[in-house]
Amino acid sequence: MALAGIIVLYAIQFYMVLLVVRMIISWVPLLARGFQPHGVLAVIFELVYTVTDPPVRFFDRILPPVRLGGVALSLGFMLLFVVLIALQRVTVLVFF
């Protein structure tokens, strides 16, 4: 039973790392306007967005982005992060 809990915790942690990578990737166009990923980097960018986009969009429908001037702050992204942290806590309570 503990092994299943460890696997679930690692999966949640890995997904949280992907969300942080997505956050960093989303800042790249703002900081380097002419940047175009090529080769392996383009595949990594696409993979990160493919895996993280459906839940972020789902939570964006529940909690729409807040406009701050020309910038939209995704509250769905933050809500997803909070949900993942709560899932980690529940996993620890259930499996350990």
Short mmCIF file of C-alpha atoms in Angstrom, two decimals:
data_model
loop_
_atom_site.label_atom_id
_atom_site.label_comp_id
_atom_site.label_asym_id
_atom_site.label_seq_id
_atom_site.Cartn_x
_atom_site.Cartn_y
_atom_site.Cartn_z
CA MET A 1 0.00 0.00 0.00
CA ALA A 2 2.86 2.35 0.80
CA LEU A 3 4.41 1.64 -2.60
CA ALA A 4 1.23 2.81 -4.33
CA GLY A 5 1.31 5.99 -2.24
CA ILE A 6 4.92 6.64 -3.19
CA ILE A 7 4.12 6.17 -6.88
CA VAL A 8 1.16 8.56 -6.65
CA LEU A 9 3.25 11.14 -4.78
CA TYR A 10 6.02 10.94 -7.39
CA ALA A 11 3.47 11.31 -10.21
CA ILE A 12 1.97 14.41 -8.59
CA GLN A 13 5.44 15.84 -7.95
CA PHE A 14 6.47 15.20 -11.56
CA TYR A 15 3.33 16.96 -12.80
CA MET A 16 4.09 19.93 -10.54
CA VAL A 17 7.58 20.11 -12.03
CA LEU A 18 6.00 20.13 -15.51
CA LEU A 19 3.79 23.03 -14.41
CA VAL A 20 6.83 25.00 -13.23
CA VAL A 21 8.54 24.26 -16.56
CA ARG A 22 5.40 25.47 -18.35
CA MET A 23 5.49 28.67 -16.31
CA ILE A 24 9.11 29.27 -17.30
CA ILE A 25 8.38 28.45 -20.95
CA SER A 26 5.48 30.92 -20.97
CA TRP A 27 7.88 33.72 -19.99
CA VAL A 28 10.34 32.99 -22.82
CA PRO A 29 8.38 34.90 -25.54
CA LEU A 30 8.12 37.93 -23.26
CA LEU A 31 11.85 38.03 -22.53
CA ALA A 32 13.24 36.97 -25.93
CA ARG A 33 10.89 38.14 -28.66
CA GLY A 34 12.69 36.48 -31.57
CA PHE A 35 13.14 33.10 -29.88
CA GLN A 36 11.87 30.09 -31.85
CA PRO A 37 12.54 26.64 -30.37
CA HIS A 38 14.00 24.13 -32.81
CA GLY A 39 14.64 20.41 -32.70
CA VAL A 40 14.57 18.72 -29.32
CA LEU A 41 13.67 21.94 -27.51
CA ALA A 42 10.55 22.35 -29.67
CA VAL A 43 9.53 18.77 -28.88
CA ILE A 44 10.02 19.37 -25.14
CA PHE A 45 7.99 22.61 -25.27
CA GLU A 46 5.19 20.84 -27.16
CA LEU A 47 5.21 17.89 -24.77
CA VAL A 48 4.99 20.13 -21.70
CA TYR A 49 2.07 22.09 -23.16
CA THR A 50 0.30 18.93 -24.37
CA VAL A 51 0.43 17.36 -20.92
CA THR A 52 -0.40 20.46 -18.87
CA ASP A 53 -2.84 22.31 -21.13
CA PRO A 54 -6.09 20.31 -20.58
CA PRO A 55 -6.24 20.74 -16.78
CA VAL A 56 -5.09 24.37 -16.96
CA ARG A 57 -7.83 25.14 -19.50
CA PHE A 58 -10.39 23.32 -17.36
CA PHE A 59 -9.53 25.42 -14.31
CA ASP A 60 -9.39 28.56 -16.49
CA ARG A 61 -13.06 27.94 -17.36
CA ILE A 62 -13.89 27.70 -13.66
CA LEU A 63 -11.76 30.69 -12.67
CA PRO A 64 -11.07 32.98 -15.67
CA PRO A 65 -7.76 34.85 -16.02
CA VAL A 66 -7.49 38.29 -14.41
CA ARG A 67 -6.46 41.10 -16.77
CA LEU A 68 -3.80 43.43 -15.42
CA GLY A 69 -3.19 45.92 -18.20
CA GLY A 70 -1.76 43.98 -21.13
CA VAL A 71 -1.08 40.88 -19.05
CA ALA A 72 -3.52 38.11 -18.15
CA LEU A 73 -2.82 36.31 -14.88
CA SER A 74 -4.03 32.70 -15.10
CA LEU A 75 -5.81 31.90 -11.88
CA GLY A 76 -6.64 28.46 -13.27
CA PHE A 77 -2.93 27.65 -13.29
CA MET A 78 -2.65 28.66 -9.64
CA LEU A 79 -5.81 26.76 -8.73
CA LEU A 80 -4.41 23.63 -10.40
CA PHE A 81 -1.23 23.99 -8.36
CA VAL A 82 -3.27 24.29 -5.14
CA VAL A 83 -5.36 21.23 -6.10
CA LEU A 84 -2.17 19.22 -6.69
CA ILE A 85 -0.81 20.25 -3.29
CA ALA A 86 -4.11 19.19 -1.70
CA LEU A 87 -3.91 15.86 -3.56
CA GLN A 88 -0.43 15.34 -2.15
CA ARG A 89 -1.75 15.89 1.38
CA VAL A 90 -4.70 13.54 0.81
CA THR A 91 -2.35 10.90 -0.62
CA VAL A 92 -0.16 11.08 2.48
CA LEU A 93 -3.21 10.76 4.74
CA VAL A 94 -4.63 7.80 2.81
CA PHE A 95 -1.50 5.77 2.10
CA PHE A 96 0.76 6.48 5.07
#
